[in-house]
PDB file of C-alpha atoms in Angstrom:
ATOM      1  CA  UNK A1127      73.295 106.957  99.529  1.00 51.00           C
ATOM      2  CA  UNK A1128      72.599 110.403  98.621  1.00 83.00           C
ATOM      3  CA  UNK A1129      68.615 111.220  99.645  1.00 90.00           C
ATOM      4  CA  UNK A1130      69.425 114.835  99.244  1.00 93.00           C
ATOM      5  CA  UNK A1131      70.788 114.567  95.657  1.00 94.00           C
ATOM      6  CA  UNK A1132      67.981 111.870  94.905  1.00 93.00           C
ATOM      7  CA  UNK A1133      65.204 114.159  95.520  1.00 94.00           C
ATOM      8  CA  UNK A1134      67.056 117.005  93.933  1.00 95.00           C
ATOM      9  CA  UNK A1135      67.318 114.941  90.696  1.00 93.00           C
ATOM     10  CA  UNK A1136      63.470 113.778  90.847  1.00 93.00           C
ATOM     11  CA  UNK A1137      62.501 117.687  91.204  1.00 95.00           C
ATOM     12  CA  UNK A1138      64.572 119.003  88.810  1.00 94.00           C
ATOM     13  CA  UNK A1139      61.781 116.553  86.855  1.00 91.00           C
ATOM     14  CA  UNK A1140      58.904 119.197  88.050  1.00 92.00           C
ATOM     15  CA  UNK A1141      57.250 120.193  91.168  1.00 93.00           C
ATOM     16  CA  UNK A1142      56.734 117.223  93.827  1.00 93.00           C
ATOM     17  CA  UNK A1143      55.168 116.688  97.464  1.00 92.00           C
ATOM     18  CA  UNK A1144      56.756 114.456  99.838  1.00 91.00           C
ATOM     19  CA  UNK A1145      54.533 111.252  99.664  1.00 92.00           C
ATOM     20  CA  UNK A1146      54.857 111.389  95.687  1.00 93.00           C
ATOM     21  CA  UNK A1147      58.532 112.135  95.587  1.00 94.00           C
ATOM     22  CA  UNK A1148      59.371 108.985  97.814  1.00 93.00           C
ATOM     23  CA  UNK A1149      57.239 106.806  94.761  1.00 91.00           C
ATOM     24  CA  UNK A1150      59.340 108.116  92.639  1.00 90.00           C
ATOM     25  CA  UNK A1151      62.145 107.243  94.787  1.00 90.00           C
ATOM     26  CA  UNK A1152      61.591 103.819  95.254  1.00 87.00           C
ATOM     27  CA  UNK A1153      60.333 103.569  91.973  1.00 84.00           C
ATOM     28  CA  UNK A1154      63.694 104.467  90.699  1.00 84.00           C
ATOM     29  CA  UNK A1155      65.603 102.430  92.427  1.00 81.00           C
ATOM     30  CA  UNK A1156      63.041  99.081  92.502  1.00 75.00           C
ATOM     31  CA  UNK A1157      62.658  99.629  96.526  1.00 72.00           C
ATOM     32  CA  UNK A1158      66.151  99.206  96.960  1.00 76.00           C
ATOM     33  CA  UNK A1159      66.686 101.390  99.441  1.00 78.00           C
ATOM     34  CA  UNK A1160      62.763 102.415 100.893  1.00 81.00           C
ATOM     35  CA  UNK A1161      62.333 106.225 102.609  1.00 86.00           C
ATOM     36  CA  UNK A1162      59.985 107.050 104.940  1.00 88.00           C
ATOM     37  CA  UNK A1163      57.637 110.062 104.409  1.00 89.00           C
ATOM     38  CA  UNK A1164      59.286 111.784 107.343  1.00 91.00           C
ATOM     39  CA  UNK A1165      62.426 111.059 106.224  1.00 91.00           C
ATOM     40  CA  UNK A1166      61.723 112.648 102.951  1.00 93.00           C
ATOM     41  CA  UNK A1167      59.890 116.172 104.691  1.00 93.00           C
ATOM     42  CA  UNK A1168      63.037 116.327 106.840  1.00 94.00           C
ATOM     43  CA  UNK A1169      65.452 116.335 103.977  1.00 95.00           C
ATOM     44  CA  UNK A1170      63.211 118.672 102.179  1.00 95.00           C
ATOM     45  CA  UNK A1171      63.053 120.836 104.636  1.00 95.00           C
ATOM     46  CA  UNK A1172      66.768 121.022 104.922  1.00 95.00           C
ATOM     47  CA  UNK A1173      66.986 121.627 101.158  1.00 96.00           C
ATOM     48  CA  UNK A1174      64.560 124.228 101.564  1.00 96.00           C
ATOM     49  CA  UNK A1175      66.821 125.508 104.364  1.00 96.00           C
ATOM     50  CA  UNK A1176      69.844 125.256 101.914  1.00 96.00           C
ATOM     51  CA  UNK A1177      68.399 127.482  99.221  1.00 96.00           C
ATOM     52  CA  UNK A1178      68.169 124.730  96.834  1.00 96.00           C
ATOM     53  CA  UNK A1179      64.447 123.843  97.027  1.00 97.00           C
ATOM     54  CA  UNK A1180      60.926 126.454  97.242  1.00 96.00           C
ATOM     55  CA  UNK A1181      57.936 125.342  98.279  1.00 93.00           C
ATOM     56  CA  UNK A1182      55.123 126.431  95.764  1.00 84.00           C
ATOM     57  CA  UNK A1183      51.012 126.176  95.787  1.00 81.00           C
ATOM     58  CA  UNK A1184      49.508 123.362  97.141  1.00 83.00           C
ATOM     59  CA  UNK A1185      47.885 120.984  94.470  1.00 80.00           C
ATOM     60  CA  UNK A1186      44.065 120.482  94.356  1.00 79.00           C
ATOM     61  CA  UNK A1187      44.577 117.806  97.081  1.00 84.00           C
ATOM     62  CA  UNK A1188      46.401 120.402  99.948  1.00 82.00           C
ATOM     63  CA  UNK A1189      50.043 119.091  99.495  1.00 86.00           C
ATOM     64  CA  UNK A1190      52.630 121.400  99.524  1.00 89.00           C
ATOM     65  CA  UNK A1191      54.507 121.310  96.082  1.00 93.00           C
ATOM     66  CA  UNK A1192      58.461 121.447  96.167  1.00 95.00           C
ATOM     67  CA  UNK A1193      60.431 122.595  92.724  1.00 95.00           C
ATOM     68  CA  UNK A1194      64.103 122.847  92.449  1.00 96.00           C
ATOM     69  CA  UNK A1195      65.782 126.310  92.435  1.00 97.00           C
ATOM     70  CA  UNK A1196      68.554 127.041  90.503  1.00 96.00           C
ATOM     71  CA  UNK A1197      70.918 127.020  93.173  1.00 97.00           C
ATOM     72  CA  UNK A1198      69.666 123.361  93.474  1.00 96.00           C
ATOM     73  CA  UNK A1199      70.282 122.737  89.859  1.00 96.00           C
ATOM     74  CA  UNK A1200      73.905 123.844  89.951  1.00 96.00           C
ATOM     75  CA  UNK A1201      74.398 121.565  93.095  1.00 95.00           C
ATOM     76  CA  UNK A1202      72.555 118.650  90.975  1.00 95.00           C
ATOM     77  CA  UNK A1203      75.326 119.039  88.477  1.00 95.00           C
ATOM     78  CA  UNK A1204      78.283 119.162  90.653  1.00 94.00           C
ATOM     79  CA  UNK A1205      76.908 116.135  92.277  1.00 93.00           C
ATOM     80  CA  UNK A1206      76.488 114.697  88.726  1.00 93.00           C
ATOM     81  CA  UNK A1207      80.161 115.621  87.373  1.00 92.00           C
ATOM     82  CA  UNK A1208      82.301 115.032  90.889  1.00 91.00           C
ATOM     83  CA  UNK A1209      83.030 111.003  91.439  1.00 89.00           C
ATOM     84  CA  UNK A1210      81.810 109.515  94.473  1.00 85.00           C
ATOM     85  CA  UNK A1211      84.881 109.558  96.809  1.00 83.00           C
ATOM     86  CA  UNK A1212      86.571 106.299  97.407  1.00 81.00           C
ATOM     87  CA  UNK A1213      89.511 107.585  99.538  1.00 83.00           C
ATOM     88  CA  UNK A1214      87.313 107.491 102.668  1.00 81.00           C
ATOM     89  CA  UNK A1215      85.059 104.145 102.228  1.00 78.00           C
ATOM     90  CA  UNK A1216      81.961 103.932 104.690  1.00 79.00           C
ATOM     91  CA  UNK A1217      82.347 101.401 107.224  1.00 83.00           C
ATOM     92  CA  UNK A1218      81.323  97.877 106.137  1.00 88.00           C
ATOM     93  CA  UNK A1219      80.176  95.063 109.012  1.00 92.00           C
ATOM     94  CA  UNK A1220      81.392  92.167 107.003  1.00 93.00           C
ATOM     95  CA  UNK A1221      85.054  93.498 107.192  1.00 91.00           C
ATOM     96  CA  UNK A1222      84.816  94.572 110.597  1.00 91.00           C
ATOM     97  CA  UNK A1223      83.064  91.456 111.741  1.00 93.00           C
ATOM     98  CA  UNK A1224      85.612  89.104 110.305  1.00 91.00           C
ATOM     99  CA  UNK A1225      88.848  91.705 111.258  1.00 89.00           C
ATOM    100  CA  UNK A1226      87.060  90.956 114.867  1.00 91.00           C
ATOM    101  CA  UNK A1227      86.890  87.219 114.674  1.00 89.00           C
ATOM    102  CA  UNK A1228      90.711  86.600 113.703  1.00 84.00           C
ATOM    103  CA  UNK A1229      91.794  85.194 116.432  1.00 79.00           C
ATOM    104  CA  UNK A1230      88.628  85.415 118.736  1.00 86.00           C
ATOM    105  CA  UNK A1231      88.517  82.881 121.462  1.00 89.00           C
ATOM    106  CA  UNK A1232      85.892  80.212 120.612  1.00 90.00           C
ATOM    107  CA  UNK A1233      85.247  81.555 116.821  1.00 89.00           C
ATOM    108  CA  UNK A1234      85.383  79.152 114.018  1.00 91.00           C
ATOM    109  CA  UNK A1235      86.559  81.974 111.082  1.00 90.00           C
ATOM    110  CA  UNK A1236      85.851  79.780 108.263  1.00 91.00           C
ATOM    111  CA  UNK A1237      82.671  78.690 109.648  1.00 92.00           C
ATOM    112  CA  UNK A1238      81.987  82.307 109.558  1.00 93.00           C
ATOM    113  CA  UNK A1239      83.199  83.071 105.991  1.00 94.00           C
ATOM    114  CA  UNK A1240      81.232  80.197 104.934  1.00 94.00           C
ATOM    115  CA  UNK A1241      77.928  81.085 106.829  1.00 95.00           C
ATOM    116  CA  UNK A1242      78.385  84.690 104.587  1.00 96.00           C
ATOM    117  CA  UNK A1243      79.069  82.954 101.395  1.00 95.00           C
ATOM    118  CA  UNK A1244      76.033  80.841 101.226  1.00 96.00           C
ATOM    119  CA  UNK A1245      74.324  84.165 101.973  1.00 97.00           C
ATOM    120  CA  UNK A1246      76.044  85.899  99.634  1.00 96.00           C
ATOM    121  CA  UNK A1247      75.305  83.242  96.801  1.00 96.00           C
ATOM    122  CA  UNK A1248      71.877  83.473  97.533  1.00 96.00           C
ATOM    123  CA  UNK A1249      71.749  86.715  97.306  1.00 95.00           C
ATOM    124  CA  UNK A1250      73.556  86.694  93.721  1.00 96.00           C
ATOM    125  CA  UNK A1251      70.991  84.472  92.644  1.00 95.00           C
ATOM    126  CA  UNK A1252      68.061  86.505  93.858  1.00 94.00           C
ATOM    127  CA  UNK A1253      69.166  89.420  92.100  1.00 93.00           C
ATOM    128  CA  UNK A1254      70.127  87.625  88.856  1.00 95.00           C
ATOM    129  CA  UNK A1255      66.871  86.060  88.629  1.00 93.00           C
ATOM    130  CA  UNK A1256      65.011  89.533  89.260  1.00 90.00           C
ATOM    131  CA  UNK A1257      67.610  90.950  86.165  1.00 91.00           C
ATOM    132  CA  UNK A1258      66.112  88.128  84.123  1.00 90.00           C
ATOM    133  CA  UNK A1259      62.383  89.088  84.539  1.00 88.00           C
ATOM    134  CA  UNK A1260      63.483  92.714  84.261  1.00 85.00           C
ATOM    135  CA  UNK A1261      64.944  91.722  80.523  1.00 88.00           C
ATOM    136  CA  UNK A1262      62.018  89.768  80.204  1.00 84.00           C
ATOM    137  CA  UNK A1263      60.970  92.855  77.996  1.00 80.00           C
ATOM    138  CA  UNK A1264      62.903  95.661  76.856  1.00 76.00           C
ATOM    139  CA  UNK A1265      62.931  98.666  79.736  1.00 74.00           C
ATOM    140  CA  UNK A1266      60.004 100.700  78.662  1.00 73.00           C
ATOM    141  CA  UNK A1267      60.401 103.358  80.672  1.00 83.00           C
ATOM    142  CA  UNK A1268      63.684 105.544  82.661  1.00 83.00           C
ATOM    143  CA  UNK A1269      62.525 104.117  85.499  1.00 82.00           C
ATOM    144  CA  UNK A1270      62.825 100.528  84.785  1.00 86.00           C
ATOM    145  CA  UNK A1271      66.303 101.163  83.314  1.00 88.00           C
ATOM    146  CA  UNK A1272      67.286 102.691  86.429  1.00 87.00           C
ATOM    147  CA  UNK A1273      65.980  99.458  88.220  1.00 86.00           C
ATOM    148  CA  UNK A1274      67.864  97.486  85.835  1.00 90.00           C
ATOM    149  CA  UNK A1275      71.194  99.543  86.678  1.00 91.00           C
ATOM    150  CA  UNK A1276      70.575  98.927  90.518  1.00 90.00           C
ATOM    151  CA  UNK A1277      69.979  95.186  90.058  1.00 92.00           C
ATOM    152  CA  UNK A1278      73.097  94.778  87.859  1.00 94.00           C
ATOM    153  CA  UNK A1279      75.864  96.945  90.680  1.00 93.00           C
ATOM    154  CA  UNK A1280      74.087  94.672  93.413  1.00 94.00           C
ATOM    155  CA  UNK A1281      74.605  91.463  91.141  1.00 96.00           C
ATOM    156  CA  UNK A1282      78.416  92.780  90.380  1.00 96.00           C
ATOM    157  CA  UNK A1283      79.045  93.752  94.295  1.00 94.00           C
ATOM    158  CA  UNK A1284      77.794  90.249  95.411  1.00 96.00           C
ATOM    159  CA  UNK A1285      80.248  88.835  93.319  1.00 97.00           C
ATOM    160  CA  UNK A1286      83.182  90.883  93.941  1.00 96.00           C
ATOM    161  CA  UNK A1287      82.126  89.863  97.659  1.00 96.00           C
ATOM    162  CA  UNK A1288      81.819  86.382  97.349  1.00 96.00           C
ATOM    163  CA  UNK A1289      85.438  86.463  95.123  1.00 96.00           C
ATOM    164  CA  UNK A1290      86.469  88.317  98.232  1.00 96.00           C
ATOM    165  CA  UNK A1291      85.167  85.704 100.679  1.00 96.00           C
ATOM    166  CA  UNK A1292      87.259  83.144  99.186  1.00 95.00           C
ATOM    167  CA  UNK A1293      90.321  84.845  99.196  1.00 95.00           C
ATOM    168  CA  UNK A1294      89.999  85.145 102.760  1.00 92.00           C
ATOM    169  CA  UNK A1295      89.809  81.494 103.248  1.00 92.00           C
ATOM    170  CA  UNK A1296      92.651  80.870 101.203  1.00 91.00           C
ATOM    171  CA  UNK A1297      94.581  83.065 103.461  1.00 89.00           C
ATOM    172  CA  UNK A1298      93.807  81.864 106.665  1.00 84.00           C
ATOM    173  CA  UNK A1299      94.634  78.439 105.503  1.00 80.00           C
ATOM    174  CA  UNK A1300      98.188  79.854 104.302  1.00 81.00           C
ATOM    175  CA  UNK A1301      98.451  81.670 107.838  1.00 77.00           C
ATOM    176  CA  UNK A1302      96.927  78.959 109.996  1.00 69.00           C
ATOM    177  CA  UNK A1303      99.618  76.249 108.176  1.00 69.00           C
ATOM    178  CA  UNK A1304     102.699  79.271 108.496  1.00 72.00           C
ATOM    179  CA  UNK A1305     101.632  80.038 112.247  1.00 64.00           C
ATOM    180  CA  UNK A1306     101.606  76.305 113.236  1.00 65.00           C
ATOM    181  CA  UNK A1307     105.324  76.312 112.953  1.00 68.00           C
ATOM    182  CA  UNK A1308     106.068  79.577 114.979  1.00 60.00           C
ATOM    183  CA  UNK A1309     105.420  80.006 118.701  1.00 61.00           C
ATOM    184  CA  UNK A1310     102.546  81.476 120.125  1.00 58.00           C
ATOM    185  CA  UNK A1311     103.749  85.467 121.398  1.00 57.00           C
ATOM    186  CA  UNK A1312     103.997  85.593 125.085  1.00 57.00           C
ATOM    187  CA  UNK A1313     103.613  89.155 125.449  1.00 54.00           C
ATOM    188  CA  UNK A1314      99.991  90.882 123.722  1.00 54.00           C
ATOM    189  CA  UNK A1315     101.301  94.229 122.494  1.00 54.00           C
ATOM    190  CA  UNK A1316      98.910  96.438 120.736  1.00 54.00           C
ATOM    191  CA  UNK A1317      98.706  96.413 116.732  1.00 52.00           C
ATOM    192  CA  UNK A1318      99.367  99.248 114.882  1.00 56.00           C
ATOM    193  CA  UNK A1319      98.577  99.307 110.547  1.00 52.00           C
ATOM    194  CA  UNK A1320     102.129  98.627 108.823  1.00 52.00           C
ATOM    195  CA  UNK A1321     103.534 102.217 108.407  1.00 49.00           C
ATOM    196  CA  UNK A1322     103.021 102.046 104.536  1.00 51.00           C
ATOM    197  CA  UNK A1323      99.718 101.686 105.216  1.00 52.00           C
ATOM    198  CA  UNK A1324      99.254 104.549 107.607  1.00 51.00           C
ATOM    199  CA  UNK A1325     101.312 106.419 105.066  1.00 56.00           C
ATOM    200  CA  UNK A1326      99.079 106.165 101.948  1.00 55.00           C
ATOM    201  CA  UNK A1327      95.904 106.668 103.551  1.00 52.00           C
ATOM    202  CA  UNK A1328      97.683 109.901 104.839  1.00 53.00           C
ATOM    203  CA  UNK A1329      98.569 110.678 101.320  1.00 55.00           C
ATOM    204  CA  UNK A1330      94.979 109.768 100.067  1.00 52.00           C
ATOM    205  CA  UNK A1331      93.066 111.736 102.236  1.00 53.00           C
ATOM    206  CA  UNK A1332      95.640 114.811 101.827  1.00 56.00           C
ATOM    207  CA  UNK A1333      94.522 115.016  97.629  1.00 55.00           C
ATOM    208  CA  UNK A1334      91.013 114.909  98.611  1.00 51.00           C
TER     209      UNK A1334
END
């Protein structure tokens, strides 16, 4: 998540102060993903740092008003037109948690998988029944569209997981059945990505 783009998007709006520009954060984005104050000042200040942010007059209440500069504008818009990089995905617990219990001594795997599928479910259902009060009306306002935006990649990314989920169980069944035949190794050598693998993350990273 991109604070630093967020709050250049919500200034390029008009002049903001910390306090207000985190409402209009979480506002946004229905409190998806909830700043601190200090976590907003600190990224402002960094901006500010950056060239891509000036602090103006206070308002009639002492805060210190922020407005985007143009430097910040032409960032805005190359954040805007350049896709979010895939080639590098961020690290992701479920993944690393279940790469970790494959083969763990004492871990039931499927007990695990289905432990994060009810979850997962529930989740779906949460956010599907928030989508249906949001379309209770039509979105007023930009900022309840947004919301509405949020709601529906969380609904489609709990889905995609819970597809995901499944496949995994069908797999260790197919593994679990093909490994009962073969011998256990007697040696532990140390595993290493297929070279294909290694090979197109190499190529990848290298049109980055």
């Amino acid at each position: 998540m991109s604070i630093r783009h967020g709050l250049l998007a919500l200034l390029e709006r008009g002049p903001g102060y910390g306090s207000q520009l985190r409402t209009e954060f979480e506002s946004r984005t229905g409190s998806t993903w909830p700043l601190n104050v200090g976590q907003v000042y600190t990224t402002l200040s960094r901006l500010e740092r950056d060239g891509l942010v000036a602090q103006e007059d206070e308002d009639d209440q002492g805060h210190a008003l922020y407005t985007i500069t143009d430097d910040g504008r032409t960032e805005l818009r190359s954040w805007f037109e350049t896709p979010v990089d895939r080639s590098n995905p961020p690290r992701d617990e479920l993944a690393i948690k279940l790469a970790m219990a494959v083969g763990a001594p004492g871990v039931d795997i499927r007990a695990v998988i289905q432990s994060q599928r009810r979850h997962t479910v529930k989740a779906m259902q949460d956010y599907t029944r928030l989508k249906g009060q949001a379309l209770a009306d039509v979105p007023a306002n930009r900022d309840e569209v947004a919301w509405l935006l949020v709601l529906e990649q969380l609904i489609f990314q709990a889905e995609a997981e819970a597809r995901w989920l499944d496949h995994c169980e069908s797999r260790l069944v197919r593994l679990a059945e093909a490994a009962a035949t073969e011998p256990e190794p007697a040696v532990r050598t140390t595993s290493r990505a297929p070279a294909p693998t290694r090979a197109r993350i190499a190529h990848l990273r290298s049109r980055r």
